């Protein structure tokens, strides 16, 4: 959803949201996987073998209840908001996403077709779903320059006021504790 000049995103699992602005791709959600939980708990993710790094901690339809991670990011006129499953971001590098979706002179529908063809060509190992929106309109400010890049903050629905906004993943820390990873003192 959108509130004024901010996008509010709810995320579960390892699908992602990105903002593409001025040729720079910024992930604006945090994966809910074991690697992210280890980092949030202050552990080295190198302790994981490669097969377990992407193990997701929750997903829709697996358990009766999930705890979405909520994040907010200021958006600008001309931003591309990209929502995609791990079949897309796992098959293509960030640079490939920028190369395909960042061609402003190409109509958005054509860029989406190119994205689909690229993911298929890479043999996506999982479901590959993407939605892309070009954010525009007079209510949005133009980027102040190339350095005006998005920075998201997570929102803790259990908090109030300014302390509800954080730069660390409260949800992932709770998920880490649920799987037995304690934050080092």
mmCIF file of C-alpha atoms in Angstrom:
data_model
loop_
_atom_site.group_PDB
_atom_site.id
_atom_site.type_symbol
_atom_site.label_atom_id
_atom_site.label_comp_id
_atom_site.label_asym_id
_atom_site.label_seq_id
_atom_site.Cartn_x
_atom_site.Cartn_y
_atom_site.Cartn_z
ATOM 1 C CA UNK A 1 0.000 0.000 0.000
ATOM 2 C CA UNK A 2 0.958 3.654 -0.236
ATOM 3 C CA UNK A 3 0.769 6.390 2.386
ATOM 4 C CA UNK A 4 1.765 9.833 1.105
ATOM 5 C CA UNK A 5 5.200 9.295 -0.462
ATOM 6 C CA UNK A 6 5.908 5.951 1.227
ATOM 7 C CA UNK A 7 5.276 2.379 0.153
ATOM 8 C CA UNK A 8 4.282 0.036 2.986
ATOM 9 C CA UNK A 9 5.206 -3.577 2.268
ATOM 10 C CA UNK A 10 4.180 -6.777 4.053
ATOM 11 C CA UNK A 11 6.442 -9.728 3.329
ATOM 12 C CA UNK A 12 6.572 -13.403 4.311
ATOM 13 C CA UNK A 13 9.215 -15.925 3.238
ATOM 14 C CA UNK A 14 11.768 -15.211 0.547
ATOM 15 C CA UNK A 15 9.880 -13.233 -2.059
ATOM 16 C CA UNK A 16 11.323 -9.741 -2.324
ATOM 17 C CA UNK A 17 10.513 -6.142 -3.120
ATOM 18 C CA UNK A 18 13.030 -3.877 -4.818
ATOM 19 C CA UNK A 19 13.115 -0.245 -5.867
ATOM 20 C CA UNK A 20 15.006 0.555 -9.064
ATOM 21 C CA UNK A 21 15.979 4.232 -9.035
ATOM 22 C CA UNK A 22 18.594 5.999 -11.162
ATOM 23 C CA UNK A 23 20.041 2.667 -12.299
ATOM 24 C CA UNK A 24 20.492 1.359 -8.729
ATOM 25 C CA UNK A 25 18.536 -1.667 -7.479
ATOM 26 C CA UNK A 26 17.788 -1.641 -3.736
ATOM 27 C CA UNK A 27 16.162 -4.539 -1.891
ATOM 28 C CA UNK A 28 13.513 -3.063 0.424
ATOM 29 C CA UNK A 29 12.402 -6.224 2.215
ATOM 30 C CA UNK A 30 14.391 -8.681 4.302
ATOM 31 C CA UNK A 31 14.325 -12.399 3.510
ATOM 32 C CA UNK A 32 12.840 -14.595 6.215
ATOM 33 C CA UNK A 33 15.387 -17.349 5.838
ATOM 34 C CA UNK A 34 17.983 -18.993 8.046
ATOM 35 C CA UNK A 35 20.865 -16.873 6.734
ATOM 36 C CA UNK A 36 19.021 -13.631 7.535
ATOM 37 C CA UNK A 37 18.039 -14.960 10.974
ATOM 38 C CA UNK A 38 21.670 -15.815 11.754
ATOM 39 C CA UNK A 39 22.761 -12.284 10.831
ATOM 40 C CA UNK A 40 19.922 -10.762 12.891
ATOM 41 C CA UNK A 41 20.964 -12.880 15.880
ATOM 42 C CA UNK A 42 24.583 -11.726 15.512
ATOM 43 C CA UNK A 43 26.003 -15.023 14.210
ATOM 44 C CA UNK A 44 28.228 -15.647 11.215
ATOM 45 C CA UNK A 45 26.227 -17.027 8.317
ATOM 46 C CA UNK A 46 29.397 -18.806 7.214
ATOM 47 C CA UNK A 47 28.502 -21.425 9.832
ATOM 48 C CA UNK A 48 25.795 -22.671 7.455
ATOM 49 C CA UNK A 49 26.445 -24.994 4.596
ATOM 50 C CA UNK A 50 25.271 -23.715 1.230
ATOM 51 C CA UNK A 51 22.267 -26.045 1.131
ATOM 52 C CA UNK A 52 20.757 -24.558 4.320
ATOM 53 C CA UNK A 53 21.456 -20.837 3.828
ATOM 54 C CA UNK A 54 18.233 -20.247 1.913
ATOM 55 C CA UNK A 55 16.022 -22.395 4.167
ATOM 56 C CA UNK A 56 12.953 -20.256 4.766
ATOM 57 C CA UNK A 57 11.574 -19.906 8.276
ATOM 58 C CA UNK A 58 7.954 -19.332 7.329
ATOM 59 C CA UNK A 59 5.776 -19.376 4.232
ATOM 60 C CA UNK A 60 2.134 -18.877 3.376
ATOM 61 C CA UNK A 61 0.060 -22.037 3.502
ATOM 62 C CA UNK A 62 2.538 -24.065 5.579
ATOM 63 C CA UNK A 63 1.395 -23.126 9.086
ATOM 64 C CA UNK A 64 -1.896 -21.809 10.416
ATOM 65 C CA UNK A 65 -0.355 -18.419 11.186
ATOM 66 C CA UNK A 66 2.524 -16.293 9.886
ATOM 67 C CA UNK A 67 4.137 -13.102 11.096
ATOM 68 C CA UNK A 68 4.673 -10.714 8.181
ATOM 69 C CA UNK A 69 7.595 -8.342 8.212
ATOM 70 C CA UNK A 70 6.426 -4.795 7.535
ATOM 71 C CA UNK A 71 8.705 -2.239 5.930
ATOM 72 C CA UNK A 72 8.317 1.327 4.738
ATOM 73 C CA UNK A 73 10.300 3.062 2.024
ATOM 74 C CA UNK A 74 10.019 6.562 0.595
ATOM 75 C CA UNK A 75 9.356 6.410 -3.126
ATOM 76 C CA UNK A 76 10.110 8.944 -5.837
ATOM 77 C CA UNK A 77 8.622 9.793 -9.199
ATOM 78 C CA UNK A 78 10.042 7.403 -11.785
ATOM 79 C CA UNK A 79 10.841 4.582 -9.348
ATOM 80 C CA UNK A 80 10.177 1.020 -10.446
ATOM 81 C CA UNK A 81 8.699 -1.086 -7.649
ATOM 82 C CA UNK A 82 9.541 -4.733 -8.319
ATOM 83 C CA UNK A 83 7.844 -7.554 -6.431
ATOM 84 C CA UNK A 84 9.240 -10.996 -7.241
ATOM 85 C CA UNK A 85 9.507 -14.542 -6.034
ATOM 86 C CA UNK A 86 12.794 -16.352 -5.476
ATOM 87 C CA UNK A 87 12.399 -17.960 -8.895
ATOM 88 C CA UNK A 88 13.183 -14.529 -10.350
ATOM 89 C CA UNK A 89 15.762 -13.103 -7.915
ATOM 90 C CA UNK A 90 17.408 -16.518 -7.575
ATOM 91 C CA UNK A 91 17.736 -16.973 -11.333
ATOM 92 C CA UNK A 92 18.956 -13.475 -12.208
ATOM 93 C CA UNK A 93 21.625 -11.312 -10.614
ATOM 94 C CA UNK A 94 20.871 -7.781 -9.453
ATOM 95 C CA UNK A 95 22.828 -6.477 -12.453
ATOM 96 C CA UNK A 96 20.718 -8.567 -14.833
ATOM 97 C CA UNK A 97 17.535 -7.186 -13.252
ATOM 98 C CA UNK A 98 18.843 -3.626 -13.701
ATOM 99 C CA UNK A 99 19.875 -4.334 -17.291
ATOM 100 C CA UNK A 100 16.457 -5.737 -18.221
ATOM 101 C CA UNK A 101 14.139 -3.476 -16.233
ATOM 102 C CA UNK A 102 16.164 -0.258 -16.292
ATOM 103 C CA UNK A 103 15.745 0.457 -20.018
ATOM 104 C CA UNK A 104 13.471 3.504 -19.707
ATOM 105 C CA UNK A 105 13.058 3.914 -23.459
ATOM 106 C CA UNK A 106 11.521 0.415 -23.712
ATOM 107 C CA UNK A 107 7.811 0.128 -22.789
ATOM 108 C CA UNK A 108 7.240 -1.571 -19.431
ATOM 109 C CA UNK A 109 5.309 -4.463 -21.016
ATOM 110 C CA UNK A 110 8.259 -5.242 -23.277
ATOM 111 C CA UNK A 111 10.652 -5.138 -20.302
ATOM 112 C CA UNK A 112 8.424 -7.632 -18.470
ATOM 113 C CA UNK A 113 8.483 -9.937 -21.509
ATOM 114 C CA UNK A 114 12.285 -9.721 -21.563
ATOM 115 C CA UNK A 115 12.348 -10.500 -17.829
ATOM 116 C CA UNK A 116 10.194 -13.588 -18.340
ATOM 117 C CA UNK A 117 12.369 -14.803 -21.227
ATOM 118 C CA UNK A 118 15.574 -14.241 -19.225
ATOM 119 C CA UNK A 119 14.241 -16.166 -16.215
ATOM 120 C CA UNK A 120 13.174 -19.049 -18.466
ATOM 121 C CA UNK A 121 16.557 -19.041 -20.201
ATOM 122 C CA UNK A 122 18.279 -19.313 -16.798
ATOM 123 C CA UNK A 123 16.112 -22.325 -15.909
ATOM 124 C CA UNK A 124 14.522 -20.863 -12.776
ATOM 125 C CA UNK A 125 14.685 -23.583 -10.090
ATOM 126 C CA UNK A 126 11.459 -22.404 -8.415
ATOM 127 C CA UNK A 127 8.237 -20.607 -9.252
ATOM 128 C CA UNK A 128 8.990 -17.377 -11.085
ATOM 129 C CA UNK A 129 6.513 -14.577 -10.452
ATOM 130 C CA UNK A 130 7.044 -10.836 -10.803
ATOM 131 C CA UNK A 131 5.003 -7.654 -10.793
ATOM 132 C CA UNK A 132 6.513 -4.300 -11.695
ATOM 133 C CA UNK A 133 4.951 -0.866 -11.219
ATOM 134 C CA UNK A 134 6.240 2.441 -12.538
ATOM 135 C CA UNK A 135 5.552 5.014 -9.820
ATOM 136 C CA UNK A 136 4.577 8.356 -11.268
ATOM 137 C CA UNK A 137 2.417 11.390 -10.679
ATOM 138 C CA UNK A 138 2.662 14.943 -9.434
ATOM 139 C CA UNK A 139 2.278 13.991 -5.745
ATOM 140 C CA UNK A 140 5.621 12.170 -5.788
ATOM 141 C CA UNK A 141 8.860 14.127 -5.560
ATOM 142 C CA UNK A 142 11.498 13.581 -8.218
ATOM 143 C CA UNK A 143 14.779 12.099 -6.959
ATOM 144 C CA UNK A 144 17.078 14.844 -5.652
ATOM 145 C CA UNK A 145 19.974 13.266 -7.573
ATOM 146 C CA UNK A 146 21.723 9.956 -8.152
ATOM 147 C CA UNK A 147 22.604 9.779 -4.439
ATOM 148 C CA UNK A 148 18.909 9.945 -3.442
ATOM 149 C CA UNK A 149 18.510 6.194 -3.051
ATOM 150 C CA UNK A 150 15.791 4.399 -1.103
ATOM 151 C CA UNK A 151 16.350 3.378 2.491
ATOM 152 C CA UNK A 152 13.715 1.249 4.101
ATOM 153 C CA UNK A 153 12.897 0.858 7.753
ATOM 154 C CA UNK A 154 11.008 -1.989 9.249
ATOM 155 C CA UNK A 155 7.850 -1.384 11.217
ATOM 156 C CA UNK A 156 7.055 -3.315 14.379
ATOM 157 C CA UNK A 157 3.262 -3.438 14.767
ATOM 158 C CA UNK A 158 3.767 -4.231 18.468
ATOM 159 C CA UNK A 159 5.577 -0.907 19.000
ATOM 160 C CA UNK A 160 4.191 2.604 19.157
ATOM 161 C CA UNK A 161 5.311 5.946 17.752
ATOM 162 C CA UNK A 162 8.873 6.417 16.545
ATOM 163 C CA UNK A 163 10.153 3.309 18.338
ATOM 164 C CA UNK A 164 7.896 1.219 16.063
ATOM 165 C CA UNK A 165 10.296 2.035 13.213
ATOM 166 C CA UNK A 166 13.547 0.080 13.275
ATOM 167 C CA UNK A 167 16.531 -0.546 11.059
ATOM 168 C CA UNK A 168 16.825 -4.171 12.146
ATOM 169 C CA UNK A 169 14.453 -7.036 11.600
ATOM 170 C CA UNK A 170 12.323 -7.590 14.677
ATOM 171 C CA UNK A 171 10.381 -10.344 12.913
ATOM 172 C CA UNK A 172 13.526 -12.180 11.800
ATOM 173 C CA UNK A 173 14.974 -11.929 15.334
ATOM 174 C CA UNK A 174 11.749 -13.481 16.678
ATOM 175 C CA UNK A 175 11.925 -16.197 14.003
ATOM 176 C CA UNK A 176 15.588 -16.818 14.908
ATOM 177 C CA UNK A 177 14.610 -17.298 18.550
ATOM 178 C CA UNK A 178 11.796 -19.632 17.468
ATOM 179 C CA UNK A 179 14.328 -21.928 15.738
ATOM 180 C CA UNK A 180 16.706 -21.771 18.710
ATOM 181 C CA UNK A 181 19.159 -19.057 17.622
ATOM 182 C CA UNK A 182 19.822 -16.746 20.544
ATOM 183 C CA UNK A 183 21.296 -13.268 20.164
ATOM 184 C CA UNK A 184 24.815 -13.220 21.659
ATOM 185 C CA UNK A 185 25.233 -10.859 24.615
#
